[in-house]
Amino acid sequence: MKRILGVLLAGVLLLSGCGQWQKSRKESAYHLYCLDKTGTTLLQEPYEPKEGTDQKLIKELADALQETPVEKGNKALLSEGISLNLSAEYGKLERSKEVLVRAGLVRTFVQIPDVERVTFLVEGNPLKDSRGRAIGTMTADSFLENSGKEIYQYQYATLT
């Protein structure tokens, strides 16, 4: 009798957990990333895509990243002559802004179900760090985020 009761209780918990997962999945939306008014902080805005397939969604998100953000004064991630076909203009960005733009692009595109990693090519060549080494593929976990609200906040992470 106790076993049957245990199995029924486990089944009820499992089904209620599935309902919560379904609900939270419906409420979640894609996000577009932009720069704040000063260009020093990466911000996110909710975004509801119109397209369903991955290829069309990539194009839709790329186009949306070039539009002026909803919040007045914020800056589009892809501006100043920068497009997804990263030109030499991308290499002329201030280093701190380049990292924010890269983080926003990666975080935007890895939201798409079949996109796990993003690789950056500038004029067909792999993006390099300040020491001339290729950066390689990136995921959302490739970046640490500090809101800037607590200047003495520490974060610990294993980075490669």
Short mmCIF file of C-alpha atoms in Angstrom, two decimals, residues 8-133:
data_model
loop_
_atom_site.label_atom_id
_atom_site.label_comp_id
_atom_site.label_asym_id
_atom_site.label_seq_id
_atom_site.Cartn_x
_atom_site.Cartn_y
_atom_site.Cartn_z
CA LEU A 8 1.09 8.01 -7.03
CA LEU A 9 2.72 10.86 -5.10
CA ALA A 10 5.78 10.75 -7.38
CA GLY A 11 3.51 10.79 -10.45
CA VAL A 12 1.58 13.82 -9.17
CA LEU A 13 4.81 15.69 -8.43
CA LEU A 14 6.20 14.79 -11.84
CA LEU A 15 3.07 15.98 -13.65
CA SER A 16 2.89 19.21 -11.66
CA GLY A 17 6.56 19.84 -12.45
CA CYS A 18 5.85 19.37 -16.16
CA GLY A 19 3.03 21.88 -15.96
CA GLN A 20 5.34 24.44 -14.36
CA TRP A 21 7.98 23.83 -17.05
CA GLN A 22 5.39 24.31 -19.80
CA LYS A 23 4.13 27.51 -18.17
CA SER A 24 7.58 29.04 -17.71
CA ARG A 25 8.53 28.09 -21.26
CA LYS A 26 5.48 29.90 -22.66
CA GLU A 27 6.23 33.02 -20.60
CA SER A 28 9.89 33.17 -21.60
CA ALA A 29 10.80 35.32 -24.57
CA TYR A 30 13.86 35.89 -26.64
CA HIS A 31 16.00 38.84 -25.71
CA LEU A 32 17.84 41.38 -27.83
CA TYR A 33 20.93 42.98 -26.44
CA CYS A 34 21.90 46.64 -26.77
CA LEU A 35 24.33 49.10 -25.20
CA ASP A 36 23.28 51.65 -22.62
CA LYS A 37 23.41 55.41 -23.27
CA THR A 38 27.09 55.59 -22.33
CA GLY A 39 28.06 52.50 -24.34
CA THR A 40 29.62 50.86 -21.28
CA THR A 41 26.96 48.34 -20.23
CA LEU A 42 25.19 45.52 -22.03
CA LEU A 43 21.41 45.57 -21.56
CA GLN A 44 18.71 43.13 -22.64
CA GLU A 45 15.22 43.82 -23.92
CA PRO A 46 12.48 41.19 -24.37
CA TYR A 47 11.78 40.25 -27.98
CA GLU A 48 9.02 38.17 -29.56
CA PRO A 49 10.22 36.65 -32.86
CA LYS A 50 7.92 36.51 -35.86
CA GLU A 51 9.74 33.67 -37.65
CA GLY A 52 9.82 30.04 -36.59
CA THR A 53 12.64 28.38 -38.50
CA ASP A 54 16.22 28.78 -37.31
CA GLN A 55 17.55 30.29 -40.56
CA LYS A 56 14.79 32.91 -40.73
CA LEU A 57 15.14 33.61 -37.02
CA ILE A 58 18.87 34.28 -37.40
CA LYS A 59 18.11 36.84 -40.13
CA GLU A 60 15.31 38.40 -38.07
CA LEU A 61 17.49 38.78 -34.98
CA ALA A 62 20.38 40.19 -37.04
CA ASP A 63 18.07 42.81 -38.54
CA ALA A 64 16.59 43.64 -35.12
CA LEU A 65 20.07 44.18 -33.64
CA GLN A 66 20.60 47.04 -36.10
CA GLU A 67 17.40 48.86 -35.11
CA THR A 68 17.22 51.53 -32.41
CA PRO A 69 16.44 49.92 -29.02
CA VAL A 70 13.02 50.42 -27.43
CA GLU A 71 14.48 52.29 -24.43
CA LYS A 72 15.19 55.85 -25.52
CA GLY A 73 18.86 56.72 -25.67
CA ASN A 74 20.20 53.17 -25.73
CA LYS A 75 22.39 52.20 -28.67
CA ALA A 76 21.88 49.39 -31.15
CA LEU A 77 24.44 46.60 -30.87
CA LEU A 78 25.21 46.72 -34.58
CA SER A 79 25.76 50.36 -35.40
CA GLU A 80 28.55 52.59 -36.66
CA GLY A 81 28.80 50.73 -39.98
CA ILE A 82 29.08 47.28 -38.36
CA SER A 83 27.06 44.43 -39.85
CA LEU A 84 27.15 40.70 -39.31
CA ASN A 85 29.64 40.47 -42.14
CA LEU A 86 32.18 41.94 -39.75
CA SER A 87 34.27 44.46 -41.63
CA ALA A 88 37.48 46.22 -40.64
CA GLU A 89 35.25 48.77 -38.82
CA TYR A 90 34.63 46.13 -36.15
CA GLY A 91 38.36 46.04 -35.41
CA LYS A 92 38.36 49.81 -34.85
CA LEU A 93 35.93 49.62 -31.92
CA GLU A 94 37.23 50.51 -28.47
CA ARG A 95 38.30 47.25 -26.81
CA SER A 96 35.70 47.47 -24.03
CA LYS A 97 32.90 48.18 -26.52
CA GLU A 98 34.06 45.38 -28.81
CA VAL A 99 33.77 42.87 -25.95
CA LEU A 100 30.27 44.11 -25.08
CA VAL A 101 29.15 43.90 -28.73
CA ARG A 102 30.61 40.40 -29.01
CA ALA A 103 28.89 39.29 -25.78
CA GLY A 104 25.57 40.70 -26.98
CA LEU A 105 25.85 38.97 -30.35
CA VAL A 106 26.74 35.63 -28.80
CA ARG A 107 23.98 35.82 -26.19
CA THR A 108 21.43 36.81 -28.83
CA PHE A 109 22.17 34.01 -31.26
CA VAL A 110 22.66 31.13 -28.80
CA GLN A 111 19.01 31.58 -27.80
CA ILE A 112 18.10 29.92 -31.09
CA PRO A 113 17.58 26.19 -30.41
CA ASP A 114 20.07 24.84 -32.98
CA VAL A 115 22.78 27.47 -32.32
CA GLU A 116 25.20 26.34 -29.62
CA ARG A 117 28.29 28.42 -30.43
CA VAL A 118 29.23 31.53 -32.38
CA THR A 119 32.51 32.10 -34.25
CA PHE A 120 33.63 35.58 -35.27
CA LEU A 121 35.35 36.29 -38.57
CA VAL A 122 36.50 39.81 -39.44
CA GLU A 123 36.82 40.18 -43.21
CA GLY A 124 37.00 36.38 -43.44
CA ASN A 125 39.77 35.97 -40.82
CA PRO A 126 39.29 34.63 -37.29
CA LEU A 127 38.86 37.32 -34.63
CA LYS A 128 42.03 37.65 -32.54
CA ASP A 129 42.69 38.83 -29.01
CA SER A 130 45.17 41.53 -28.04
CA ARG A 131 48.03 39.00 -28.20
CA GLY A 132 47.17 37.93 -31.74
CA ARG A 133 45.64 34.56 -30.81
#
